[in-house]
mmCIF file of C-alpha atoms and ligand atoms in Angstrom:
data_model
loop_
_atom_site.group_PDB
_atom_site.id
_atom_site.type_symbol
_atom_site.label_atom_id
_atom_site.label_comp_id
_atom_site.label_asym_id
_atom_site.label_seq_id
_atom_site.Cartn_x
_atom_site.Cartn_y
_atom_site.Cartn_z
ATOM 1 C CA MET A 18 -5.302 8.175 18.651
ATOM 2 C CA TYR A 19 -4.556 4.494 18.014
ATOM 3 C CA ARG A 20 -4.340 3.437 14.421
ATOM 4 C CA GLU A 21 -3.422 -0.238 13.822
ATOM 5 C CA PRO A 22 -0.048 -0.582 12.090
ATOM 6 C CA LEU A 23 0.219 -2.037 8.611
ATOM 7 C CA VAL A 24 3.067 -3.693 6.687
ATOM 8 C CA VAL A 25 2.590 -3.959 2.944
ATOM 9 C CA ALA A 26 4.765 -6.188 0.813
ATOM 10 C CA ASN A 27 4.812 -5.227 -2.796
ATOM 11 C CA TRP A 28 6.576 -7.927 -4.746
ATOM 12 C CA LYS A 29 6.211 -6.009 -7.984
ATOM 13 C CA MET A 30 7.059 -8.130 -11.098
ATOM 14 C CA ASN A 31 9.195 -10.658 -9.255
ATOM 15 C CA THR A 32 9.168 -14.391 -8.404
ATOM 16 C CA ASN A 33 8.165 -17.300 -10.224
ATOM 17 C CA LEU A 34 5.624 -19.813 -8.850
ATOM 18 C CA ALA A 35 8.165 -21.765 -6.840
ATOM 19 C CA ASP A 36 9.739 -18.658 -5.296
ATOM 20 C CA ALA A 37 6.335 -17.162 -4.554
ATOM 21 C CA THR A 38 5.175 -20.355 -2.825
ATOM 22 C CA VAL A 39 8.327 -20.715 -0.787
ATOM 23 C CA LEU A 40 8.316 -17.026 0.239
ATOM 24 C CA ALA A 41 4.582 -17.123 1.223
ATOM 25 C CA GLN A 42 5.041 -20.230 3.345
ATOM 26 C CA ALA A 43 8.037 -18.905 5.071
ATOM 27 C CA ILE A 44 6.201 -15.750 5.987
ATOM 28 C CA LYS A 45 3.171 -17.517 7.055
ATOM 29 C CA LYS A 46 5.021 -19.972 9.174
ATOM 30 C CA ASP A 47 7.105 -17.374 10.974
ATOM 31 C CA LEU A 48 4.416 -14.723 11.431
ATOM 32 C CA GLU A 49 1.698 -17.082 12.645
ATOM 33 C CA ASN A 50 1.975 -15.694 16.182
ATOM 34 C CA ILE A 51 2.563 -12.073 15.469
ATOM 35 C CA HIS A 52 0.038 -9.571 17.129
ATOM 36 C CA ASP A 53 -1.153 -5.965 16.577
ATOM 37 C CA VAL A 54 -0.076 -5.529 12.995
ATOM 38 C CA GLN A 55 -1.874 -6.159 9.695
ATOM 39 C CA ILE A 56 0.324 -7.817 7.009
ATOM 40 C CA ILE A 57 -0.617 -7.386 3.380
ATOM 41 C CA ILE A 58 1.165 -9.518 0.744
ATOM 42 C CA CYS A 59 0.788 -8.161 -2.802
ATOM 43 C CA PRO A 60 2.223 -10.734 -5.261
ATOM 44 C CA PRO A 61 1.863 -10.506 -9.109
ATOM 45 C CA PHE A 62 -1.675 -11.233 -10.319
ATOM 46 C CA VAL A 63 -0.744 -14.762 -11.499
ATOM 47 C CA TRP A 64 0.394 -15.918 -8.009
ATOM 48 C CA LEU A 65 -2.743 -14.576 -6.204
ATOM 49 C CA TYR A 66 -4.608 -17.875 -6.502
ATOM 50 C CA PRO A 67 -1.769 -20.037 -5.203
ATOM 51 C CA LEU A 68 -1.229 -17.623 -2.317
ATOM 52 C CA PHE A 69 -4.903 -17.522 -1.656
ATOM 53 C CA GLU A 70 -4.661 -21.242 -0.988
ATOM 54 C CA ILE A 71 -1.610 -20.992 1.166
ATOM 55 C CA PHE A 72 -3.212 -18.156 3.284
ATOM 56 C CA GLN A 73 -6.705 -19.696 3.275
ATOM 57 C CA HIS A 74 -6.719 -20.681 7.062
ATOM 58 C CA LYS A 75 -4.774 -17.645 7.965
ATOM 59 C CA PRO A 76 -5.119 -15.616 11.080
ATOM 60 C CA ASN A 77 -7.108 -12.546 10.319
ATOM 61 C CA TYR A 78 -4.182 -10.150 10.335
ATOM 62 C CA PHE A 79 -2.923 -11.695 7.044
ATOM 63 C CA HIS A 80 -4.264 -10.228 3.867
ATOM 64 C CA LEU A 81 -3.638 -10.555 0.182
ATOM 65 C CA GLY A 82 -3.513 -7.579 -1.914
ATOM 66 C CA ALA A 83 -3.311 -6.872 -5.800
ATOM 67 C CA GLN A 84 -0.714 -4.526 -7.228
ATOM 68 C CA ASP A 85 -3.119 -2.865 -9.603
ATOM 69 C CA VAL A 86 -6.710 -3.069 -11.102
ATOM 70 C CA TYR A 87 -8.646 -1.822 -13.930
ATOM 71 C CA PHE A 88 -11.560 0.402 -13.254
ATOM 72 C CA GLU A 89 -14.132 -1.284 -15.605
ATOM 73 C CA LYS A 90 -16.117 -4.064 -14.133
ATOM 74 C CA ASN A 91 -15.724 -6.444 -17.201
ATOM 75 C CA GLY A 92 -15.795 -6.474 -20.951
ATOM 76 C CA ALA A 93 -13.395 -6.270 -23.959
ATOM 77 C CA PHE A 94 -10.331 -5.013 -22.102
ATOM 78 C CA THR A 95 -7.547 -7.428 -23.047
ATOM 79 C CA GLY A 96 -5.099 -8.146 -20.387
ATOM 80 C CA ALA A 97 -7.063 -6.203 -17.638
ATOM 81 C CA VAL A 98 -8.213 -7.391 -14.182
ATOM 82 C CA SER A 99 -11.148 -5.820 -12.525
ATOM 83 C CA ALA A 100 -12.011 -5.217 -8.822
ATOM 84 C CA GLU A 101 -15.051 -7.478 -9.252
ATOM 85 C CA MET A 102 -12.533 -10.260 -10.222
ATOM 86 C CA LEU A 103 -10.244 -9.611 -7.392
ATOM 87 C CA LYS A 104 -12.824 -9.313 -4.698
ATOM 88 C CA ASP A 105 -12.996 -13.059 -3.846
ATOM 89 C CA LEU A 106 -9.278 -13.282 -3.553
ATOM 90 C CA VAL A 107 -7.905 -10.018 -2.072
ATOM 91 C CA ASP A 108 -8.755 -7.414 0.599
ATOM 92 C CA TYR A 109 -6.538 -4.609 -0.644
ATOM 93 C CA VAL A 110 -5.423 -3.177 -3.915
ATOM 94 C CA ILE A 111 -2.386 -0.876 -4.555
ATOM 95 C CA VAL A 112 -3.683 2.056 -6.581
ATOM 96 C CA GLY A 113 -1.640 4.792 -8.372
ATOM 97 C CA HIS A 114 1.757 3.440 -7.632
ATOM 98 C CA SER A 115 4.476 5.741 -9.156
ATOM 99 C CA GLU A 116 5.609 2.798 -11.394
ATOM 100 C CA ARG A 117 2.154 2.745 -12.876
ATOM 101 C CA HIS A 118 2.545 6.290 -13.834
ATOM 102 C CA LEU A 119 6.137 5.981 -15.008
ATOM 103 C CA TYR A 120 5.921 2.836 -17.173
ATOM 104 C CA PHE A 121 2.104 2.453 -18.003
ATOM 105 C CA SER A 122 1.075 6.019 -18.622
ATOM 106 C CA GLU A 123 -1.402 5.991 -15.744
ATOM 107 C CA THR A 124 -2.802 9.400 -14.805
ATOM 108 C CA GLU A 125 -4.150 10.749 -11.601
ATOM 109 C CA GLU A 126 -7.596 10.625 -13.156
ATOM 110 C CA THR A 127 -7.363 6.832 -13.896
ATOM 111 C CA ALA A 128 -6.020 6.230 -10.414
ATOM 112 C CA ASN A 129 -9.182 8.175 -9.113
ATOM 113 C CA LYS A 130 -11.368 5.827 -11.002
ATOM 114 C CA LYS A 131 -9.489 2.861 -9.776
ATOM 115 C CA VAL A 132 -9.918 3.910 -6.062
ATOM 116 C CA LYS A 133 -13.750 4.252 -6.646
ATOM 117 C CA ALA A 134 -13.814 0.867 -8.515
ATOM 118 C CA VAL A 135 -11.978 -0.853 -5.545
ATOM 119 C CA ILE A 136 -14.303 0.630 -2.928
ATOM 120 C CA GLU A 137 -17.351 -0.244 -4.920
ATOM 121 C CA ALA A 138 -16.195 -3.792 -5.015
ATOM 122 C CA GLY A 139 -15.936 -3.778 -1.214
ATOM 123 C CA LEU A 140 -12.033 -3.838 -1.148
ATOM 124 C CA LYS A 141 -9.672 -1.380 0.380
ATOM 125 C CA ALA A 142 -7.308 0.838 -1.688
ATOM 126 C CA ILE A 143 -3.752 1.614 -0.788
ATOM 127 C CA LEU A 144 -3.387 4.917 -2.530
ATOM 128 C CA CYS A 145 0.044 6.010 -3.399
ATOM 129 C CA VAL A 146 1.395 9.503 -3.614
ATOM 130 C CA GLY A 147 4.922 10.900 -3.698
ATOM 131 C CA GLU A 148 7.146 13.601 -5.156
ATOM 132 C CA GLU A 149 9.698 12.952 -7.833
ATOM 133 C CA LYS A 150 12.417 15.066 -6.438
ATOM 134 C CA LYS A 151 13.187 15.987 -2.759
ATOM 135 C CA ILE A 152 11.205 18.923 -1.533
ATOM 136 C CA ASN A 153 11.952 21.608 1.023
ATOM 137 C CA PRO A 154 10.064 21.365 4.352
ATOM 138 C CA GLY A 155 6.482 22.492 3.931
ATOM 139 C CA ASP A 156 6.568 22.705 0.110
ATOM 140 C CA ASP A 157 4.493 19.750 -0.686
ATOM 141 C CA LYS A 158 2.161 21.207 -3.257
ATOM 142 C CA VAL A 159 2.956 18.300 -5.739
ATOM 143 C CA ILE A 160 1.836 15.686 -3.135
ATOM 144 C CA ILE A 161 -1.387 17.655 -2.116
ATOM 145 C CA SER A 162 -2.208 18.150 -5.776
ATOM 146 C CA GLN A 163 -1.915 14.316 -6.364
ATOM 147 C CA LEU A 164 -4.116 13.666 -3.474
ATOM 148 C CA GLU A 165 -6.710 16.265 -4.671
ATOM 149 C CA LYS A 166 -6.904 14.462 -7.982
ATOM 150 C CA LYS A 167 -6.828 10.982 -6.793
ATOM 151 C CA LEU A 168 -9.361 11.549 -4.122
ATOM 152 C CA ASP A 169 -11.764 13.620 -6.312
ATOM 153 C CA GLY A 170 -15.502 12.796 -5.656
ATOM 154 C CA ILE A 171 -14.744 10.334 -2.895
ATOM 155 C CA PRO A 172 -16.970 10.956 0.124
ATOM 156 C CA GLU A 173 -15.777 10.884 3.698
ATOM 157 C CA LYS A 174 -17.718 7.735 4.518
ATOM 158 C CA ASP A 175 -15.414 5.876 2.067
ATOM 159 C CA LEU A 176 -12.144 7.112 3.694
ATOM 160 C CA GLU A 177 -12.184 3.983 6.025
ATOM 161 C CA HIS A 178 -11.530 1.873 2.846
ATOM 162 C CA ILE A 179 -8.425 3.890 1.925
ATOM 163 C CA VAL A 180 -4.856 3.758 3.337
ATOM 164 C CA ILE A 181 -2.516 6.376 2.013
ATOM 165 C CA ALA A 182 0.972 5.278 0.938
ATOM 166 C CA TYR A 183 3.411 8.192 0.919
ATOM 167 C CA GLU A 184 6.315 7.026 -1.302
ATOM 168 C CA PRO A 185 8.825 9.648 -2.438
ATOM 169 C CA VAL A 186 9.665 8.522 -5.949
ATOM 170 C CA TRP A 187 13.423 9.265 -5.514
ATOM 171 C CA ALA A 188 13.637 6.845 -2.599
ATOM 172 C CA ILE A 189 11.872 3.987 -4.253
ATOM 173 C CA GLY A 190 14.240 1.126 -5.072
ATOM 174 C CA THR A 191 17.249 3.402 -4.738
ATOM 175 C CA GLY A 192 18.561 2.343 -1.358
ATOM 176 C CA VAL A 193 18.298 5.974 -0.351
ATOM 177 C CA ALA A 194 15.299 6.205 2.082
ATOM 178 C CA ALA A 195 13.873 9.566 3.258
ATOM 179 C CA SER A 196 14.693 10.389 6.870
ATOM 180 C CA GLY A 197 11.959 9.712 9.402
ATOM 181 C CA GLY A 198 11.687 13.417 10.133
ATOM 182 C CA TYR A 199 11.147 14.165 6.415
ATOM 183 C CA ALA A 200 8.616 11.438 5.895
ATOM 184 C CA ASN A 201 6.797 12.467 9.123
ATOM 185 C CA ALA A 202 6.425 16.016 8.081
ATOM 186 C CA VAL A 203 4.881 15.071 4.807
ATOM 187 C CA ALA A 204 2.507 12.592 6.578
ATOM 188 C CA GLU A 205 1.573 15.430 8.963
ATOM 189 C CA ASP A 206 0.613 17.645 5.902
ATOM 190 C CA ILE A 207 -1.236 14.830 4.392
ATOM 191 C CA ARG A 208 -3.268 14.382 7.583
ATOM 192 C CA ALA A 209 -3.947 18.235 7.648
ATOM 193 C CA PHE A 210 -4.995 18.088 3.952
ATOM 194 C CA ILE A 211 -7.542 15.273 4.823
ATOM 195 C CA ALA A 212 -8.742 17.124 7.998
ATOM 196 C CA LYS A 213 -9.515 20.303 5.765
ATOM 197 C CA LYS A 214 -10.988 18.466 2.856
ATOM 198 C CA TYR A 215 -13.171 16.219 5.131
ATOM 199 C CA SER A 216 -13.094 16.585 8.881
ATOM 200 C CA GLN A 217 -10.657 16.715 11.882
ATOM 201 C CA ALA A 218 -11.837 13.037 12.677
ATOM 202 C CA ALA A 219 -10.988 11.883 9.156
ATOM 203 C CA GLY A 220 -7.447 13.527 9.412
ATOM 204 C CA GLU A 221 -6.840 11.631 12.578
ATOM 205 C CA GLN A 222 -8.195 8.249 11.506
ATOM 206 C CA ILE A 223 -6.705 7.852 8.100
ATOM 207 C CA ARG A 224 -3.745 5.442 8.023
ATOM 208 C CA ILE A 225 -0.573 6.780 6.366
ATOM 209 C CA LEU A 226 2.258 4.403 5.365
ATOM 210 C CA TYR A 227 5.875 5.315 4.291
ATOM 211 C CA GLY A 228 7.457 3.386 1.408
ATOM 212 C CA GLY A 229 10.793 3.825 -0.324
ATOM 213 C CA SER A 230 13.996 1.731 0.604
ATOM 214 C CA VAL A 231 12.544 0.413 3.783
ATOM 215 C CA LYS A 232 14.646 -2.313 5.386
ATOM 216 C CA SER A 233 14.804 -3.984 8.720
ATOM 217 C CA ASP A 234 17.467 -1.759 9.890
ATOM 218 C CA ASN A 235 15.589 1.485 9.121
ATOM 219 C CA VAL A 236 12.029 0.523 9.657
ATOM 220 C CA LEU A 237 11.758 1.823 13.162
ATOM 221 C CA GLU A 238 12.917 5.280 12.020
ATOM 222 C CA PHE A 239 9.534 5.430 10.195
ATOM 223 C CA THR A 240 7.096 3.541 12.422
ATOM 224 C CA GLY A 241 8.439 5.457 15.457
ATOM 225 C CA GLN A 242 7.066 8.571 13.918
ATOM 226 C CA PRO A 243 3.773 9.788 15.253
ATOM 227 C CA GLU A 244 2.067 10.446 11.882
ATOM 228 C CA ILE A 245 3.254 7.203 10.173
ATOM 229 C CA ASP A 246 1.199 3.969 10.730
ATOM 230 C CA GLY A 247 3.181 1.381 8.869
ATOM 231 C CA ILE A 248 5.273 0.806 5.709
ATOM 232 C CA LEU A 249 5.288 -0.391 2.213
ATOM 233 C CA ALA A 250 8.361 -2.443 1.363
ATOM 234 C CA GLY A 251 9.352 -3.371 -2.272
ATOM 235 C CA GLY A 252 12.816 -5.064 -2.437
ATOM 236 C CA ALA A 253 12.931 -5.945 1.217
ATOM 237 C CA SER A 254 9.640 -7.899 0.915
ATOM 238 C CA LEU A 255 11.290 -10.347 -1.504
ATOM 239 C CA LYS A 256 13.714 -11.781 1.075
ATOM 240 C CA ALA A 257 11.772 -13.802 3.686
ATOM 241 C CA LYS A 258 14.193 -13.309 6.585
ATOM 242 C CA GLU A 259 14.312 -9.583 5.970
ATOM 243 C CA PHE A 260 10.581 -9.128 5.529
ATOM 244 C CA ILE A 261 9.821 -11.275 8.692
ATOM 245 C CA GLU A 262 12.364 -9.102 10.587
ATOM 246 C CA ILE A 263 10.652 -5.984 9.486
ATOM 247 C CA CYS A 264 7.266 -7.293 10.717
ATOM 248 C CA HIS A 265 8.692 -8.336 14.121
ATOM 249 C CA ARG A 266 10.212 -4.796 14.666
ATOM 250 C CA ILE A 267 7.021 -2.972 14.148
HETATM 251 P P1 PGA B 14 11.323 -0.308 -2.270
HETATM 252 O O1 PGA B 14 9.916 -0.050 -3.118
HETATM 253 O O2 PGA B 14 11.026 -0.650 -0.961
HETATM 254 O O3 PGA B 14 12.101 -1.308 -3.192
HETATM 255 O O4 PGA B 14 12.064 0.932 -2.441
HETATM 256 C C1 PGA B 14 8.931 0.431 -2.450
HETATM 257 C C2 PGA B 14 7.606 0.554 -3.416
HETATM 258 O O5 PGA B 14 7.791 0.959 -4.505
HETATM 259 O O6 PGA B 14 6.518 0.249 -3.094
#
């Protein structure tokens, strides 16, 4: 079945205002005529508004995304940003990235609350899962257990607002990507889990991305796989030429 490909750029805690503007403008200019792929740029929170202005008259395959969110709507939560605040600026929010778990003590339970808050605000969640150490084929208990917790209490009707990003932690920022076959096997198991938990149709429809050291010269190894519908790029999304090349290759 056809699932529209997605490319997500996760800029993480990089760029200053000038860099962010130049990068966004380069991407917008070059990709203005690209087709059949959705592009989601996730800058740091502080650059969302300037980028919103740059992409204001954008073609509808360009989207802005946030890298995180807090699950409460508003109130005395110093430093936090809610989905309610984001909803006029972005279409997507990355939730449960492994760096949130590693450096900010986020748990699967908080990621679950964030997914619910994102959907309630009318946004889409890019829900990350991934193992810390390489696994043997078929032994993806860790990933399935993360999914169980992060999707807890989420009904099938909300799945259309969720994209799953499979990101093996050992491949993130290391320059050592998983092989296409390895990533595809995990994506297949994720699809089977969704089919079992919800329905066959849900398993077929959900979009699954691969992330972890994706570059222009290995992107086709992932997007050429039947179960993988796009990629999430970190480091490579900070270089205009490299990121544009990735989008063109898909
Ligand atoms: P990377 O990051 O492309 O730099 O490995 C991917 C991610 O963490 O989203």
